[in-house]
CSV table of C-alpha atoms and ligand atoms in Angstrom, one decimal:
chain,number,residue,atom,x,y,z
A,1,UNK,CA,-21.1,9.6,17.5
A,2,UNK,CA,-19.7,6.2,17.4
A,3,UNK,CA,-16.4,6.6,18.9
A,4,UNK,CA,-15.3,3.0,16.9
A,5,UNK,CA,-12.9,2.9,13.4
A,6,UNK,CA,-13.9,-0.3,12.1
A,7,UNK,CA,-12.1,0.8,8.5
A,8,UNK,CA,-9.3,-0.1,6.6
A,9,UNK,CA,-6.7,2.6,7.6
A,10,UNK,CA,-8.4,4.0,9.9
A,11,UNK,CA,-6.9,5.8,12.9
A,12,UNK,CA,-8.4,3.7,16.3
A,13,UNK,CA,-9.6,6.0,18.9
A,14,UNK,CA,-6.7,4.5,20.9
A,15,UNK,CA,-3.6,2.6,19.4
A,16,UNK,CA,-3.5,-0.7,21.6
A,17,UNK,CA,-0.7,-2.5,22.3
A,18,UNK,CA,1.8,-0.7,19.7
A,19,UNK,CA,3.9,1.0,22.2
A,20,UNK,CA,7.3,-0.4,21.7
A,21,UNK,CA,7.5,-0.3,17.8
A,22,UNK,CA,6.7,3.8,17.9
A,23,UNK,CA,9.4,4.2,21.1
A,24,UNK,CA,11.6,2.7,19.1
A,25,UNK,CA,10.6,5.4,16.4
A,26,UNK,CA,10.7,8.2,17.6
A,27,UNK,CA,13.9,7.0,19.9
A,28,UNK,CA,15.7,6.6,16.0
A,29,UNK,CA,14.6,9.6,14.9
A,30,UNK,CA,16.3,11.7,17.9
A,31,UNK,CA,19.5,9.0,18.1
A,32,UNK,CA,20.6,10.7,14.5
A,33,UNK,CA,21.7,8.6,11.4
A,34,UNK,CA,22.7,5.0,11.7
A,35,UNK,CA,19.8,4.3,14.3
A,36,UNK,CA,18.5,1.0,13.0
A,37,UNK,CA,14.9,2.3,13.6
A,38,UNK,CA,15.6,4.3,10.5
A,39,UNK,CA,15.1,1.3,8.5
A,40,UNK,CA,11.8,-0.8,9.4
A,41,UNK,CA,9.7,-3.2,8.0
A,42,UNK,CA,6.5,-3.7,9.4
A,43,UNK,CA,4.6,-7.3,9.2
A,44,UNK,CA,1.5,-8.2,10.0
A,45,UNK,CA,-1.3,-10.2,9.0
A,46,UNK,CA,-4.8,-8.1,7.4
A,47,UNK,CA,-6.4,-6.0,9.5
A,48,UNK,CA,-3.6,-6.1,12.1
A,49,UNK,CA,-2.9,-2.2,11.9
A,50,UNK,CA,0.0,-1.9,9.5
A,51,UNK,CA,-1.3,1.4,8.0
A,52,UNK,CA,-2.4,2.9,11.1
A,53,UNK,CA,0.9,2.2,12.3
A,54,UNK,CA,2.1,4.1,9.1
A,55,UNK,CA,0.3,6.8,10.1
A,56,UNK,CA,1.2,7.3,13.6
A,57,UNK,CA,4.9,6.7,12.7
A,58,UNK,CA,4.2,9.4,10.5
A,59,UNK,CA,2.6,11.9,13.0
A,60,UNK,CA,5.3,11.1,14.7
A,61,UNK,CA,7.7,12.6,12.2
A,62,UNK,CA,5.5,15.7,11.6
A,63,UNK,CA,5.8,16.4,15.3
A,64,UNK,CA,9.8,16.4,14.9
A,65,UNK,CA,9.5,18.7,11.6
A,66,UNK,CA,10.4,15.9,9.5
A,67,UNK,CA,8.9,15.8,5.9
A,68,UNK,CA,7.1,12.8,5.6
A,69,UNK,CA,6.5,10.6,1.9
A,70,UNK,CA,3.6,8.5,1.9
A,71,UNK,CA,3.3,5.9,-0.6
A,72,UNK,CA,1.5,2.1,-1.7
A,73,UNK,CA,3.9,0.2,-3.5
A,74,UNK,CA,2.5,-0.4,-6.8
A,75,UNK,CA,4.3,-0.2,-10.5
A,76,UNK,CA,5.7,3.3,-10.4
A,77,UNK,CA,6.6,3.6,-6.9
A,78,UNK,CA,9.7,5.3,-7.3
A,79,UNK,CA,8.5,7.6,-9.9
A,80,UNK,CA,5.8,8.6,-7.8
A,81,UNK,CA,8.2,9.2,-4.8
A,82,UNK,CA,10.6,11.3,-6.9
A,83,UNK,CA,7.1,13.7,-7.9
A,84,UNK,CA,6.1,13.9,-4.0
A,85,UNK,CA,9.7,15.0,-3.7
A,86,UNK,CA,10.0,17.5,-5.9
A,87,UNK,CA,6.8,19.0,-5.5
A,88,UNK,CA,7.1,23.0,-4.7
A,89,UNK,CA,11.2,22.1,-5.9
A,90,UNK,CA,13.1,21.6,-8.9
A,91,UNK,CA,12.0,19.3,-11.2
A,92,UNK,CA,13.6,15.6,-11.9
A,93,UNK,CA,12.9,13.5,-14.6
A,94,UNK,CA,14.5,10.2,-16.3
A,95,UNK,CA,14.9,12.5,-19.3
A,96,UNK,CA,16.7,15.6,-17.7
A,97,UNK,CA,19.6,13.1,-16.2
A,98,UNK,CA,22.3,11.3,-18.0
A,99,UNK,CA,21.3,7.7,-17.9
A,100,UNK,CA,25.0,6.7,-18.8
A,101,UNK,CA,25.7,8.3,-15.4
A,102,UNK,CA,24.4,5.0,-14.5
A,103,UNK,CA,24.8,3.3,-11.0
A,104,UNK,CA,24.9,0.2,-11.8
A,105,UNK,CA,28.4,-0.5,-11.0
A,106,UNK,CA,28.1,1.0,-7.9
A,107,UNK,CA,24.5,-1.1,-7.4
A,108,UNK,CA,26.8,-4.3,-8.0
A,109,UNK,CA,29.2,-3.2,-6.2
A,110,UNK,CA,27.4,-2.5,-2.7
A,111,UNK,CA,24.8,-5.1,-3.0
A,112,UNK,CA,26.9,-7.9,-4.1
A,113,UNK,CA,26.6,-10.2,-7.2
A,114,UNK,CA,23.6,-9.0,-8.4
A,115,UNK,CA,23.0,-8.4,-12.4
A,116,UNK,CA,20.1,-5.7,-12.5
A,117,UNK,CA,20.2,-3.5,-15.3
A,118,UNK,CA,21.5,0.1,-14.6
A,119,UNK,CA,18.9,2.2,-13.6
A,120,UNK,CA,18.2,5.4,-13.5
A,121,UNK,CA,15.6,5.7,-11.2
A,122,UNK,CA,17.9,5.1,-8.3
A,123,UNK,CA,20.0,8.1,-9.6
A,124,UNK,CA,16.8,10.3,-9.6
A,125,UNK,CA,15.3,9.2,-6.6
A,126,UNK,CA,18.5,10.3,-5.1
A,127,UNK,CA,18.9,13.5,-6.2
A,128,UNK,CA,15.2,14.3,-5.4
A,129,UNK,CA,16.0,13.1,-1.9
A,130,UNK,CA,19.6,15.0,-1.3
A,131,UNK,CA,17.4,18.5,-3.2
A,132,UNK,CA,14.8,17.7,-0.2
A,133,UNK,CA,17.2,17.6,2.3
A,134,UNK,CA,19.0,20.9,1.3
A,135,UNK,CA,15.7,22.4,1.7
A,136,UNK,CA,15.2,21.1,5.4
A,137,UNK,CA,16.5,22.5,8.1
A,138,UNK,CA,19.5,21.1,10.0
A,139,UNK,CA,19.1,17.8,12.1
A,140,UNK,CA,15.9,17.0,10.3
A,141,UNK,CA,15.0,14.9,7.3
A,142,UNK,CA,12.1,13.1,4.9
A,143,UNK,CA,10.2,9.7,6.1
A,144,UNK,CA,9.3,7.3,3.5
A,145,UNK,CA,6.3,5.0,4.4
A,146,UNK,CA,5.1,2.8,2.0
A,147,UNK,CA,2.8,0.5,2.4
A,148,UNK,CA,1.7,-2.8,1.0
A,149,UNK,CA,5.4,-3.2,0.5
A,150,UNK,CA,5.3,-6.9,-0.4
A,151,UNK,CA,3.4,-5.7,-3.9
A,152,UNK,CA,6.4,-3.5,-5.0
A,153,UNK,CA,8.4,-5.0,-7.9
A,154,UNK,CA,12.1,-5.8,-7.2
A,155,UNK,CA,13.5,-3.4,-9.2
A,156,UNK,CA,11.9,-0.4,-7.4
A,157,UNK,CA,13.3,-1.6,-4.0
A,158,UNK,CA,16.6,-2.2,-5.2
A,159,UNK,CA,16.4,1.7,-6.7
A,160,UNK,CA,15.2,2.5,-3.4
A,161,UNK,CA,17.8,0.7,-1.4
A,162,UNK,CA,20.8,2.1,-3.9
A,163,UNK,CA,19.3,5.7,-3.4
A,164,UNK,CA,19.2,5.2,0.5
A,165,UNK,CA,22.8,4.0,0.7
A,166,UNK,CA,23.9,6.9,-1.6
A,167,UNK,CA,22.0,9.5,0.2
A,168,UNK,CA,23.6,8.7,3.9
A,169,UNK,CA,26.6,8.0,2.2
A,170,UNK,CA,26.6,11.5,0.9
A,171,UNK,CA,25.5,13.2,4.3
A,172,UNK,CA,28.4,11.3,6.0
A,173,UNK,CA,30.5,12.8,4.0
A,174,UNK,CA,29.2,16.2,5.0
A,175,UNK,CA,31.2,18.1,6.7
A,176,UNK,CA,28.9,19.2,9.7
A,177,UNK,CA,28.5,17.8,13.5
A,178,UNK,CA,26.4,14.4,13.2
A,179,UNK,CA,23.7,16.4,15.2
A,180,UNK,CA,23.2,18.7,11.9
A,181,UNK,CA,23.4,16.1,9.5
A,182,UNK,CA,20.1,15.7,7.9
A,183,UNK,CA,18.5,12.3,8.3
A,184,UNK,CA,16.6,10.0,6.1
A,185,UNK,CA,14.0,7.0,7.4
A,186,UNK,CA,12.0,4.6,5.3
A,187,UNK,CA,9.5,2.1,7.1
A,188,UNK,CA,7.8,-0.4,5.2
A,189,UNK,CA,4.5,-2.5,6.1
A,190,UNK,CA,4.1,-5.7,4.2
A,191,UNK,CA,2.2,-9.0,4.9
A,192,UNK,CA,4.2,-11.3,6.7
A,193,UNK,CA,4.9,-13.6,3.6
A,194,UNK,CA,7.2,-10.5,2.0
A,195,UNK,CA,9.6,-11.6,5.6
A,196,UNK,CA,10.5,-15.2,4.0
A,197,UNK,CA,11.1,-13.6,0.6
A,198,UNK,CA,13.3,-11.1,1.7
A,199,UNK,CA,15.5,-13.3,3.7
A,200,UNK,CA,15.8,-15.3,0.6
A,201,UNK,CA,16.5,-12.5,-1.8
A,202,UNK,CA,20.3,-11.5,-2.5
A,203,UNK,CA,19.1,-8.3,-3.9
A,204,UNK,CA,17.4,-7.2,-1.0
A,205,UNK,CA,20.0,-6.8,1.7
A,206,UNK,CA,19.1,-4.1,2.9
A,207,UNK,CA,15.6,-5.0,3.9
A,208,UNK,CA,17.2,-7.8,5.8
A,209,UNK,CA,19.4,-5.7,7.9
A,210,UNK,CA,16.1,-3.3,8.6
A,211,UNK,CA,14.7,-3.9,11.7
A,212,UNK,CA,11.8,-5.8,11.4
A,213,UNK,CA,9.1,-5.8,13.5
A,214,UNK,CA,5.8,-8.2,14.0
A,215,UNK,CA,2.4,-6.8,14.8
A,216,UNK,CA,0.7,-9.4,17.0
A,217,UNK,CA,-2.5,-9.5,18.5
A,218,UNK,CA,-3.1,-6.9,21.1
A,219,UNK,CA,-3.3,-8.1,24.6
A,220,UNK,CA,-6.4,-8.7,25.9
A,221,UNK,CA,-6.1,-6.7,29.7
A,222,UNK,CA,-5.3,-3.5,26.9
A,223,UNK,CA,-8.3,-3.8,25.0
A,224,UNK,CA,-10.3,-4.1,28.0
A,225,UNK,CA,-8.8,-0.6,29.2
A,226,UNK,CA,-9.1,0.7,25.8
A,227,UNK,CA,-13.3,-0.4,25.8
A,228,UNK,CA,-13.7,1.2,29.2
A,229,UNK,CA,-11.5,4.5,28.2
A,230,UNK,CA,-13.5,5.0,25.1
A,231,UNK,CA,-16.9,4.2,25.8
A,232,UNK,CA,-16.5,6.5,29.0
A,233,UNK,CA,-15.2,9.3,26.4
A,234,UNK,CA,-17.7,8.7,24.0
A,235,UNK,CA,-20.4,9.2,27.2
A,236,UNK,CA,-21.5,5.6,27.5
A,237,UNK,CA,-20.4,3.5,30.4
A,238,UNK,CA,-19.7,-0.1,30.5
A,239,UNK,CA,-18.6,-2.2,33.2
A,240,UNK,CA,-14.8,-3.9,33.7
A,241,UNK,CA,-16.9,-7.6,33.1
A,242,UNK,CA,-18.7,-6.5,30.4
A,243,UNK,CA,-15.7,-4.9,28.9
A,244,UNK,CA,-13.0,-8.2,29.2
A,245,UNK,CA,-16.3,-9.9,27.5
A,246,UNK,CA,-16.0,-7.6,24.8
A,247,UNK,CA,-12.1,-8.3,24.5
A,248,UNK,CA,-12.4,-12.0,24.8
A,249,UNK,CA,-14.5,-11.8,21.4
A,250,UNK,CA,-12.4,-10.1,19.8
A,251,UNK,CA,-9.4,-12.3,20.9
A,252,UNK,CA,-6.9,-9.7,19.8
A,253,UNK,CA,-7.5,-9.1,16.5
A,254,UNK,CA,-7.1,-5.3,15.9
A,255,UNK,CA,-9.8,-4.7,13.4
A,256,UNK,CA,-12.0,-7.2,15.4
A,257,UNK,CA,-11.5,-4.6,18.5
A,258,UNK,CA,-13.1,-1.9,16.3
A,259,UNK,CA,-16.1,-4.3,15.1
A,260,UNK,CA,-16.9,-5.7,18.4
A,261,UNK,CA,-16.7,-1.9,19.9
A,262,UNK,CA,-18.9,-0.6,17.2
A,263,UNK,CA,-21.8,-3.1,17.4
A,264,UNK,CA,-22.1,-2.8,20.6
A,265,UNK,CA,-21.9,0.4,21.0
A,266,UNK,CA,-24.8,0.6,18.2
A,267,UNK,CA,-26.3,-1.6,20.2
A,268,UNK,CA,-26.9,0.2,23.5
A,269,UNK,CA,-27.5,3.3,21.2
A,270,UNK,CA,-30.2,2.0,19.6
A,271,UNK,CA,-31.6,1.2,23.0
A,272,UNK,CA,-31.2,4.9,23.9
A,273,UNK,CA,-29.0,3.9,26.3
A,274,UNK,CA,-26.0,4.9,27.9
A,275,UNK,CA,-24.8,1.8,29.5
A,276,UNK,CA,-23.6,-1.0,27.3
A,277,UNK,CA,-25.2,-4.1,28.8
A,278,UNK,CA,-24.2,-7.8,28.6
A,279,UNK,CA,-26.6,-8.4,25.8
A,280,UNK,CA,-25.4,-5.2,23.9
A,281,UNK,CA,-21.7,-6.9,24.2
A,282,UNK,CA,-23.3,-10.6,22.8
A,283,UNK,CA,-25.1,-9.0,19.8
A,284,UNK,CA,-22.2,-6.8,18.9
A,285,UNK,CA,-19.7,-10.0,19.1
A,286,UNK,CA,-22.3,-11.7,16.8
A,287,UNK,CA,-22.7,-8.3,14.1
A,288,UNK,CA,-18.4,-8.6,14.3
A,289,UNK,CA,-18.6,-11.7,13.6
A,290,UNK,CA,-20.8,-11.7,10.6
A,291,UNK,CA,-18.6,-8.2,9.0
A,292,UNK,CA,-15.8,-9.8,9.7
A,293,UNK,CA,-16.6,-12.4,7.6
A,294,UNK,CA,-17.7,-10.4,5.1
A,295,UNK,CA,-14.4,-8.4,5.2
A,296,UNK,CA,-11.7,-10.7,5.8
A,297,UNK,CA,-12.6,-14.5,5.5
A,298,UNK,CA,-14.4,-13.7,2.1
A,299,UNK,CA,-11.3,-12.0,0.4
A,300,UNK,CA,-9.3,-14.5,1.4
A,301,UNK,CA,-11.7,-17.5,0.1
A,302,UNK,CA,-11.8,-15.0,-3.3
A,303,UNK,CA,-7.9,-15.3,-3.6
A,304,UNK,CA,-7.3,-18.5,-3.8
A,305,UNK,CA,-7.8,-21.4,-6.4
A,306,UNK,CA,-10.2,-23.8,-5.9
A,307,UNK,CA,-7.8,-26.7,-4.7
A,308,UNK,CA,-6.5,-24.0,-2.4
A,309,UNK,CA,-10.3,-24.0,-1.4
A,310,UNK,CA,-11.1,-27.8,-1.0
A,311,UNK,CA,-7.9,-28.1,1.0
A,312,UNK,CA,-9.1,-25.4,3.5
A,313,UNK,CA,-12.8,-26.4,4.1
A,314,UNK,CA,-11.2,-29.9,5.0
A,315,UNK,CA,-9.0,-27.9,7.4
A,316,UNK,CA,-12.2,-26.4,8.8
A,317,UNK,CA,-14.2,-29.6,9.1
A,318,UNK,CA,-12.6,-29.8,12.6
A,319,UNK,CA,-12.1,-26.7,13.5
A,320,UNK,CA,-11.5,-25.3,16.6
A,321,UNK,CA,-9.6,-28.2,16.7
A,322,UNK,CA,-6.5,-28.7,14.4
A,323,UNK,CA,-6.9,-30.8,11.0
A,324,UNK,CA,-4.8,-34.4,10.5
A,325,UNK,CA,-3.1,-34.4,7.3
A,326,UNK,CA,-4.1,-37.6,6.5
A,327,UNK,CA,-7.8,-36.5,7.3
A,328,UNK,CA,-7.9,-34.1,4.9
A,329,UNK,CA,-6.6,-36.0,1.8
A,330,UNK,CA,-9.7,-38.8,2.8
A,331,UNK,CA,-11.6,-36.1,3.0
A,332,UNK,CA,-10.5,-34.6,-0.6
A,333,UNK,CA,-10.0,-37.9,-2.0
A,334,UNK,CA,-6.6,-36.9,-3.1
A,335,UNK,CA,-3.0,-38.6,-2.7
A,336,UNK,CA,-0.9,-37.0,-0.3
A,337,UNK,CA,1.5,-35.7,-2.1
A,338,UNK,CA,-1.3,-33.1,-3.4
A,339,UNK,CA,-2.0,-32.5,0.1
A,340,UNK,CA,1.6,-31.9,0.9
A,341,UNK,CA,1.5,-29.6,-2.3
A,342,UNK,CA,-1.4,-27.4,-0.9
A,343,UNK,CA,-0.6,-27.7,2.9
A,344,UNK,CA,3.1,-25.6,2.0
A,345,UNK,CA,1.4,-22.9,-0.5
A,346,UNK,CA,-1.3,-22.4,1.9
A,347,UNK,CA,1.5,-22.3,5.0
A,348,UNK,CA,3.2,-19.6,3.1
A,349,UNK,CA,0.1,-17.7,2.6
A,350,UNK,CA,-0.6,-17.4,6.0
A,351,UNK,CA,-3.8,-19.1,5.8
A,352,UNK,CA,-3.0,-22.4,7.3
A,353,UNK,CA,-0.5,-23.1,9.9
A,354,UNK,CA,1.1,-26.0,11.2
A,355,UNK,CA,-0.2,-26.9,14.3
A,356,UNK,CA,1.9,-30.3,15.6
A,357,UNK,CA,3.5,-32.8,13.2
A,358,UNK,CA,1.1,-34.0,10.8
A,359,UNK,CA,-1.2,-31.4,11.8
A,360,UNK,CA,-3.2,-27.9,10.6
A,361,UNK,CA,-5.3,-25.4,11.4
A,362,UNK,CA,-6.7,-22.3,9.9
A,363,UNK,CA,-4.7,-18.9,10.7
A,364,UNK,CA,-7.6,-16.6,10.9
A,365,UNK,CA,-9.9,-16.5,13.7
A,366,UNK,CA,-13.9,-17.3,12.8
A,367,UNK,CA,-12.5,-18.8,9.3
A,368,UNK,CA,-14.3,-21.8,10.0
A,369,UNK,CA,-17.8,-20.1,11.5
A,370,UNK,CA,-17.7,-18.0,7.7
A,371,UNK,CA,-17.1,-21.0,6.1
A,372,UNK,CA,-20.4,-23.0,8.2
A,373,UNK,CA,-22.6,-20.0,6.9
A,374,UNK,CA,-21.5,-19.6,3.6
A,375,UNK,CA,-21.6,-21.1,-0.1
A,376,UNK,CA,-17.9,-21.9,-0.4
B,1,ATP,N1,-3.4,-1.1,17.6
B,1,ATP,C1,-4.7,-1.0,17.4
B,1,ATP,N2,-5.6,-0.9,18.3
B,1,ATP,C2,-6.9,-0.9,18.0
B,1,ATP,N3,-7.4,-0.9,16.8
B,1,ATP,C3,-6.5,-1.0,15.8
B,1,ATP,C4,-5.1,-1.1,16.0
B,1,ATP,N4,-4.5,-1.2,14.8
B,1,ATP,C5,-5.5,-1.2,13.9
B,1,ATP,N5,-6.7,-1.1,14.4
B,1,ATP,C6,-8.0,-1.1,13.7
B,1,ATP,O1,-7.9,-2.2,12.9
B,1,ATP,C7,-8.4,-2.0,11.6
B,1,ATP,C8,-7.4,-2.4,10.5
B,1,ATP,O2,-6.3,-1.5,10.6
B,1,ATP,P1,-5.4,-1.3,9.3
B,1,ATP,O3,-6.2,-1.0,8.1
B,1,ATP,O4,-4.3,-0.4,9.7
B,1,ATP,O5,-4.8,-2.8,9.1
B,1,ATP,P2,-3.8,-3.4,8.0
B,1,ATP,O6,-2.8,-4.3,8.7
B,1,ATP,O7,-3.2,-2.3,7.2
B,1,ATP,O8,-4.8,-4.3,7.1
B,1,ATP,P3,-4.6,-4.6,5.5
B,1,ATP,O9,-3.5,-5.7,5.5
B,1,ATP,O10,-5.9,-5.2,5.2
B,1,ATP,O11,-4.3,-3.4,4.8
B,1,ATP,C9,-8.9,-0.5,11.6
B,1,ATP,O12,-10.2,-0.5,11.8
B,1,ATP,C10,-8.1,0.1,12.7
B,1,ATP,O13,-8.8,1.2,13.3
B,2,MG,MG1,-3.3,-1.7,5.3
């Protein structure tokens, strides 16, 4: 079988270069409440491994006999946490609790000068959570992952946030050696552009004090392990050259890793053989290159508008080598402050970048190569 995951969410037959951010797990989970890696939000571009990281995190937790929540932010969220909480428990629902009850004098009062409405959901979420915890045995507690994080409206994270502080504030108050307090932990995965708006959000405080941590590309001496390890596993054999040929065309892009290891692994299979050869590594960097395409550049083309679009095939024009500024409003015909316009909405989307002053150049890898081949 093709030892390769090159899936959305998709476990990797080996988790490259993502050591630190799980030590730092499982080091919170053991150092007991108030550990910051309690509290994480996860950024990464697509296809950089945000939900496999979710899921290790998670395995993780399950090894410690935590109970683990998983959830994709979308309307509802905190409904649909309160549900997974309660399932095989009491029951919680808007209409069982006193809404007057309300906590929005304490959600005011602990976030600072924020006006939402009162809300019950924060109210329910935390009674779901505390009814969990009683359940669990001592020292332990529930994970929250939720994923896709920068899609949840701002009225489930402050509920989320006000339920968090309530719930700790509550086991603090616990009579009970920290060592048997019961423990809560949410980790969040968001694209990166969720970063810039929490930092500029009032409300969300809390995100801002979470430790946030970057998924970067994976370094290329690990993939090259990685390539030898599996293949060997998988009963193929490819040499150390062969194999840093294989990581250089990836260039350290995780789902990349899993495309170029599955073509060429198809490759040499198709051969019926067991060594992956030079030419099984070239056509698999090509097959990558045309699925990644496919499953990444195209999306991205799809989501935005057409200006959006003009503005980046003038980027790509000179791609690999960054775009003047002034080029591409010659090239668009357009005055610059339209290019100004379109250079920062584009910046914040993470699909340009700034490379130099007065200069840009496409943030995904083989943007530019899609682009060449396609009908944009
Ligand atoms: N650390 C890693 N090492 C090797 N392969 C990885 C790693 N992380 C992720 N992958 C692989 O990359 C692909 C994308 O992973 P995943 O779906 O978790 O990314 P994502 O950041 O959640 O993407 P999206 O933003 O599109 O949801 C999968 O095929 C997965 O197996
Ligand atoms: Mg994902």
């Amino acid at each position: 079988m093709n030892p390769f995951k090159p899936t959305a969410g998709k476990m990797p037959p080996i988790l490259i270069g993502r050591e630190s951010v799980i030590r730092d797990f499982e080091e919170a989970l053991n150092n007991g409440a108030g550990a910051p890696g309690r509290l994480m939000l996860i950024s990464g571009q697509r296809g950089f491994g945000k939900t496999v990281m979710l899921t290790e995190l998670g395995r993780i937790a399950k090894k410690h006999d935590w109970a683990v929540v998983s959830d994709t932010a979308s309307d509802g969220l905190c409904e649909r946490l309160v549900a997974a909480l309660s399932s095989g428990g009491p029951r919680f629902g808007g209409a069982t609790l006193n809404p007057s009850v309300g906590v929005g004098g304490m959600v005011s009062a602990s976030l600072g000068s924020i006006s939402i409405s009162p809300n019950s959901t924060a109210l329910t979420l935390r009674e779901a959570i505390e009814a969990k915890l009683k359940r669990m045995p001592d020292g332990k507690g529930v994970l929250f992952t939720i994923d896709e994080a920068q899609a949840a409206s701002e009225e489930d994270l402050v509920a989320v946030a006000t339920a968090i502080q309530h719930v700790l504030r509550d086991e603090d108050m616990r009579d009970v050696p920290d060592a048997r307090k019961h423990g809560v932990a949410f980790v969040f995965a968001a694209l990166p552009s969720m970063i810039d708006e929490v930092l500029n959000n009032k409300v969300l405080t809390f995100l801002r004090r979470s430790q946030q941590r970057m998924l970067a590309e994976v370094p290329l001496a690990d993939v090259r392990a990685a390539y030898v390890d599996v293949v060997r596993e998988s009963g193929k054999h490819i040499s150390q050259e062969d194999a840093l040929a294989a990581a250089r065309a990836a260039a350290g892009y995780p789902y990349m890793v899993q495309l170029v290891g599955y073509y060429m692994w198809q490759s040499a299979e198709r051969r019926g053989s067991s060594l992956i050869e030079r030419s099984d590594v070239e056509r698999g960097a090509d097959d990558a290159v045309l699925a990644f395409g496919e499953a990444v550049c195209a999306p991205i083309m799809d989501g935005l508008t057409p200006a959006q679009r003009e503005f980046v095939k003038a980027v790509a024009a000179d791609s690999p080598d960054p775009a003047a500024v002034a080029d591409i409003a010659r090239r668009c015909n357009r005055s610059s402050s339209w290019v100004s316009k379109y250079r920062a909405s584009l910046i914040k989307e993470h699909v340009v970048e700034a490379a130099g002053k007065g200069y840009v150049r496409l943030s995904t890898p083989h943007m530019a190569d899609y682009l060449r081949g396609s009908s944009w």
